[in-house]
């Protein structure tokens, strides 16, 4: 839960602005993963989500700033609706050393990030009204190639999200993860 990993159907436009800098804009299929209020109704997103990223790539690696904006609407069966603005930002990058060593990082923050992390975008406040869930997370890691066929990866990540009412009892609000591995690449590109 500490990093953005889910992909959504999208239509994307990408342009190289200069030799090392590119810009991508996309319209994504909206997500409705949120806790429903007690009053009957249905979640609907009136517009596609808007995503953008600006990437700087060079011989040493890359750095990328990404973001999204979305609208979450709940249409009550009786009358009226609730509209909420969701947003998020993600700064990520990779630094390459000596063709064998890569350091990487990712940091993210925003409301509704659950849509990219396998969770909820909104819960309920103490009055039973819809409330976007603020989430944050970061990842740090190192990838090292010992030889053509052996490599190791060391990574740590941490993520948290606000506690809101109405979420299932098994909801994870805070998580951290540490891993080290040793890989044997016995097939080319494997």
mmCIF file of C-alpha atoms in Angstrom:
data_model
loop_
_atom_site.group_PDB
_atom_site.id
_atom_site.type_symbol
_atom_site.label_atom_id
_atom_site.label_comp_id
_atom_site.label_asym_id
_atom_site.label_seq_id
_atom_site.Cartn_x
_atom_site.Cartn_y
_atom_site.Cartn_z
ATOM 1 C CA UNK A 1 0.000 0.000 0.000
ATOM 2 C CA UNK A 2 2.966 2.330 0.049
ATOM 3 C CA UNK A 3 3.241 2.902 -3.683
ATOM 4 C CA UNK A 4 1.041 3.407 -6.710
ATOM 5 C CA UNK A 5 0.834 0.195 -8.712
ATOM 6 C CA UNK A 6 -2.647 -0.211 -10.234
ATOM 7 C CA UNK A 7 -3.268 0.783 -13.843
ATOM 8 C CA UNK A 8 -6.561 1.942 -15.322
ATOM 9 C CA UNK A 9 -7.804 2.050 -18.929
ATOM 10 C CA UNK A 10 -6.812 5.370 -20.457
ATOM 11 C CA UNK A 11 -6.299 7.459 -23.563
ATOM 12 C CA UNK A 12 -2.899 9.163 -23.466
ATOM 13 C CA UNK A 13 -1.088 11.899 -25.349
ATOM 14 C CA UNK A 14 2.708 12.114 -24.954
ATOM 15 C CA UNK A 15 5.107 14.726 -26.296
ATOM 16 C CA UNK A 16 8.819 15.292 -26.022
ATOM 17 C CA UNK A 17 9.196 18.958 -25.016
ATOM 18 C CA UNK A 18 12.992 19.005 -25.327
ATOM 19 C CA UNK A 19 15.607 16.268 -25.580
ATOM 20 C CA UNK A 20 15.502 15.205 -21.885
ATOM 21 C CA UNK A 21 11.962 16.366 -20.948
ATOM 22 C CA UNK A 22 8.640 14.771 -21.884
ATOM 23 C CA UNK A 23 5.036 15.481 -20.943
ATOM 24 C CA UNK A 24 2.141 13.023 -20.905
ATOM 25 C CA UNK A 25 -1.549 13.812 -20.384
ATOM 26 C CA UNK A 26 -4.263 11.197 -20.122
ATOM 27 C CA UNK A 27 -7.952 10.664 -19.518
ATOM 28 C CA UNK A 28 -8.525 7.607 -17.325
ATOM 29 C CA UNK A 29 -11.540 5.499 -16.553
ATOM 30 C CA UNK A 30 -12.872 6.729 -13.192
ATOM 31 C CA UNK A 31 -12.895 4.546 -10.090
ATOM 32 C CA UNK A 32 -15.801 4.304 -7.640
ATOM 33 C CA UNK A 33 -14.139 2.403 -4.787
ATOM 34 C CA UNK A 34 -15.678 4.231 -1.833
ATOM 35 C CA UNK A 35 -17.858 3.501 1.178
ATOM 36 C CA UNK A 36 -21.535 4.162 0.474
ATOM 37 C CA UNK A 37 -23.543 6.269 2.905
ATOM 38 C CA UNK A 38 -26.587 4.809 4.673
ATOM 39 C CA UNK A 39 -29.012 6.575 2.326
ATOM 40 C CA UNK A 40 -29.547 4.658 -0.943
ATOM 41 C CA UNK A 41 -27.906 5.932 -4.087
ATOM 42 C CA UNK A 42 -25.097 5.238 -6.503
ATOM 43 C CA UNK A 43 -21.539 6.475 -7.065
ATOM 44 C CA UNK A 44 -20.920 8.028 -10.431
ATOM 45 C CA UNK A 45 -18.024 10.003 -11.812
ATOM 46 C CA UNK A 46 -19.336 12.678 -14.187
ATOM 47 C CA UNK A 47 -15.970 13.095 -15.915
ATOM 48 C CA UNK A 48 -12.961 10.910 -16.698
ATOM 49 C CA UNK A 49 -9.995 11.304 -14.374
ATOM 50 C CA UNK A 50 -7.209 13.557 -15.631
ATOM 51 C CA UNK A 51 -3.619 12.409 -15.169
ATOM 52 C CA UNK A 52 -0.356 14.081 -16.119
ATOM 53 C CA UNK A 53 3.333 13.466 -15.764
ATOM 54 C CA UNK A 54 6.457 15.444 -16.507
ATOM 55 C CA UNK A 55 9.613 13.350 -16.889
ATOM 56 C CA UNK A 56 13.275 14.315 -17.111
ATOM 57 C CA UNK A 57 15.513 11.522 -18.443
ATOM 58 C CA UNK A 58 19.275 11.588 -18.827
ATOM 59 C CA UNK A 59 22.248 9.207 -18.811
ATOM 60 C CA UNK A 60 22.230 9.141 -14.998
ATOM 61 C CA UNK A 61 18.573 8.025 -14.827
ATOM 62 C CA UNK A 62 15.258 9.892 -14.573
ATOM 63 C CA UNK A 63 12.967 11.864 -12.300
ATOM 64 C CA UNK A 64 9.216 12.128 -12.812
ATOM 65 C CA UNK A 65 6.453 14.238 -11.296
ATOM 66 C CA UNK A 66 2.954 12.820 -11.777
ATOM 67 C CA UNK A 67 -0.486 13.836 -10.635
ATOM 68 C CA UNK A 68 -4.180 13.157 -11.029
ATOM 69 C CA UNK A 69 -7.444 15.009 -10.532
ATOM 70 C CA UNK A 70 -10.849 13.340 -10.315
ATOM 71 C CA UNK A 71 -14.435 13.975 -9.368
ATOM 72 C CA UNK A 72 -16.400 11.534 -7.222
ATOM 73 C CA UNK A 73 -20.175 11.960 -7.098
ATOM 74 C CA UNK A 74 -22.808 10.122 -5.099
ATOM 75 C CA UNK A 75 -26.328 10.478 -6.502
ATOM 76 C CA UNK A 76 -28.946 9.918 -3.784
ATOM 77 C CA UNK A 77 -32.071 8.013 -4.868
ATOM 78 C CA UNK A 78 -34.273 10.433 -2.920
ATOM 79 C CA UNK A 79 -32.832 13.705 -4.199
ATOM 80 C CA UNK A 80 -29.574 15.541 -4.624
ATOM 81 C CA UNK A 81 -25.948 14.469 -4.766
ATOM 82 C CA UNK A 82 -22.574 14.854 -3.062
ATOM 83 C CA UNK A 83 -19.528 15.885 -5.113
ATOM 84 C CA UNK A 84 -15.919 15.499 -4.031
ATOM 85 C CA UNK A 85 -12.656 16.534 -5.657
ATOM 86 C CA UNK A 86 -9.897 13.906 -5.505
ATOM 87 C CA UNK A 87 -6.239 14.628 -6.228
ATOM 88 C CA UNK A 88 -2.808 13.136 -5.814
ATOM 89 C CA UNK A 89 0.844 13.668 -6.579
ATOM 90 C CA UNK A 90 3.722 11.256 -7.089
ATOM 91 C CA UNK A 91 7.433 12.061 -7.300
ATOM 92 C CA UNK A 92 9.564 9.149 -8.471
ATOM 93 C CA UNK A 93 12.945 8.528 -9.962
ATOM 94 C CA UNK A 94 15.892 6.278 -10.589
ATOM 95 C CA UNK A 95 19.610 7.024 -10.451
ATOM 96 C CA UNK A 96 21.944 4.687 -12.370
ATOM 97 C CA UNK A 97 25.520 4.072 -11.175
ATOM 98 C CA UNK A 98 28.239 2.186 -13.045
ATOM 99 C CA UNK A 99 25.697 0.258 -15.206
ATOM 100 C CA UNK A 100 25.304 -2.217 -12.322
ATOM 101 C CA UNK A 101 23.651 -0.216 -9.592
ATOM 102 C CA UNK A 102 20.313 1.616 -9.568
ATOM 103 C CA UNK A 103 18.794 3.579 -6.708
ATOM 104 C CA UNK A 104 15.068 4.277 -6.966
ATOM 105 C CA UNK A 105 12.456 6.161 -4.989
ATOM 106 C CA UNK A 106 8.790 7.088 -5.016
ATOM 107 C CA UNK A 107 6.814 9.437 -2.747
ATOM 108 C CA UNK A 108 3.081 10.061 -3.034
ATOM 109 C CA UNK A 109 0.380 12.056 -1.293
ATOM 110 C CA UNK A 110 -3.252 12.943 -1.893
ATOM 111 C CA UNK A 111 -6.927 12.226 -1.437
ATOM 112 C CA UNK A 112 -8.328 9.295 -3.346
ATOM 113 C CA UNK A 113 -4.971 7.561 -3.866
ATOM 114 C CA UNK A 114 -6.597 4.299 -2.825
ATOM 115 C CA UNK A 115 -7.627 3.913 -6.467
ATOM 116 C CA UNK A 116 -3.957 3.355 -7.368
ATOM 117 C CA UNK A 117 -3.145 1.214 -4.314
ATOM 118 C CA UNK A 118 -5.988 -1.293 -4.185
ATOM 119 C CA UNK A 119 -7.961 0.539 -1.507
ATOM 120 C CA UNK A 120 -10.808 2.989 -1.018
ATOM 121 C CA UNK A 121 -10.817 6.566 -2.302
ATOM 122 C CA UNK A 122 -13.433 7.755 0.196
ATOM 123 C CA UNK A 123 -15.004 6.694 3.483
ATOM 124 C CA UNK A 124 -17.520 8.343 5.796
ATOM 125 C CA UNK A 125 -17.097 11.052 8.409
ATOM 126 C CA UNK A 126 -18.658 10.852 11.886
ATOM 127 C CA UNK A 127 -21.964 12.186 10.484
ATOM 128 C CA UNK A 128 -22.160 9.564 7.729
ATOM 129 C CA UNK A 129 -21.173 11.950 4.930
ATOM 130 C CA UNK A 130 -18.680 10.951 2.257
ATOM 131 C CA UNK A 131 -15.114 11.979 3.047
ATOM 132 C CA UNK A 132 -12.119 11.526 0.696
ATOM 133 C CA UNK A 133 -9.329 9.537 2.313
ATOM 134 C CA UNK A 134 -5.920 11.241 2.511
ATOM 135 C CA UNK A 135 -3.041 8.824 1.935
ATOM 136 C CA UNK A 136 0.740 9.034 1.758
ATOM 137 C CA UNK A 137 3.585 6.681 1.079
ATOM 138 C CA UNK A 138 7.174 6.299 0.007
ATOM 139 C CA UNK A 139 9.478 3.651 -1.417
ATOM 140 C CA UNK A 140 13.287 3.499 -1.422
ATOM 141 C CA UNK A 141 15.315 0.804 -3.092
ATOM 142 C CA UNK A 142 18.565 -0.373 -4.594
ATOM 143 C CA UNK A 143 19.004 -2.791 -7.505
ATOM 144 C CA UNK A 144 22.489 -4.275 -7.956
ATOM 145 C CA UNK A 145 23.682 -6.570 -10.765
ATOM 146 C CA UNK A 146 26.415 -8.837 -9.444
ATOM 147 C CA UNK A 147 27.040 -10.247 -12.924
ATOM 148 C CA UNK A 148 25.173 -10.852 -16.185
ATOM 149 C CA UNK A 149 23.031 -13.524 -14.553
ATOM 150 C CA UNK A 150 22.828 -12.548 -10.851
ATOM 151 C CA UNK A 151 21.200 -9.502 -9.244
ATOM 152 C CA UNK A 152 19.801 -8.364 -5.909
ATOM 153 C CA UNK A 153 17.111 -5.927 -4.931
ATOM 154 C CA UNK A 154 16.772 -4.255 -1.546
ATOM 155 C CA UNK A 155 13.599 -2.216 -0.995
ATOM 156 C CA UNK A 156 11.676 -0.548 1.815
ATOM 157 C CA UNK A 157 8.291 1.123 1.632
ATOM 158 C CA UNK A 158 5.859 2.716 4.019
ATOM 159 C CA UNK A 159 2.274 3.815 3.493
ATOM 160 C CA UNK A 160 -0.578 5.174 5.570
ATOM 161 C CA UNK A 161 -4.098 6.455 5.093
ATOM 162 C CA UNK A 162 -6.658 8.223 7.238
ATOM 163 C CA UNK A 163 -9.064 6.202 9.319
ATOM 164 C CA UNK A 164 -12.637 6.980 8.350
ATOM 165 C CA UNK A 165 -15.964 5.479 9.356
ATOM 166 C CA UNK A 166 -17.617 2.701 7.386
ATOM 167 C CA UNK A 167 -14.468 0.965 6.185
ATOM 168 C CA UNK A 168 -14.293 -2.823 6.614
ATOM 169 C CA UNK A 169 -12.748 -4.073 9.872
ATOM 170 C CA UNK A 170 -9.817 -5.627 7.978
ATOM 171 C CA UNK A 171 -8.804 -2.324 6.323
ATOM 172 C CA UNK A 172 -5.051 -1.658 6.523
ATOM 173 C CA UNK A 173 -4.338 1.938 7.594
ATOM 174 C CA UNK A 174 -0.579 1.722 7.925
ATOM 175 C CA UNK A 175 1.927 -0.649 6.431
ATOM 176 C CA UNK A 176 5.652 -1.009 5.955
ATOM 177 C CA UNK A 177 7.565 -3.537 3.940
ATOM 178 C CA UNK A 178 11.218 -4.525 3.677
ATOM 179 C CA UNK A 179 12.643 -7.060 1.237
ATOM 180 C CA UNK A 180 15.987 -8.333 -0.012
ATOM 181 C CA UNK A 181 16.404 -10.900 -2.735
ATOM 182 C CA UNK A 182 19.001 -12.656 -4.848
ATOM 183 C CA UNK A 183 17.944 -13.483 -8.412
ATOM 184 C CA UNK A 184 19.418 -15.868 -10.945
ATOM 185 C CA UNK A 185 18.502 -14.817 -14.500
ATOM 186 C CA UNK A 186 18.936 -18.192 -16.179
ATOM 187 C CA UNK A 187 16.983 -17.112 -19.284
ATOM 188 C CA UNK A 188 17.923 -14.055 -21.323
ATOM 189 C CA UNK A 189 15.569 -11.142 -20.446
ATOM 190 C CA UNK A 190 14.053 -13.355 -17.709
#
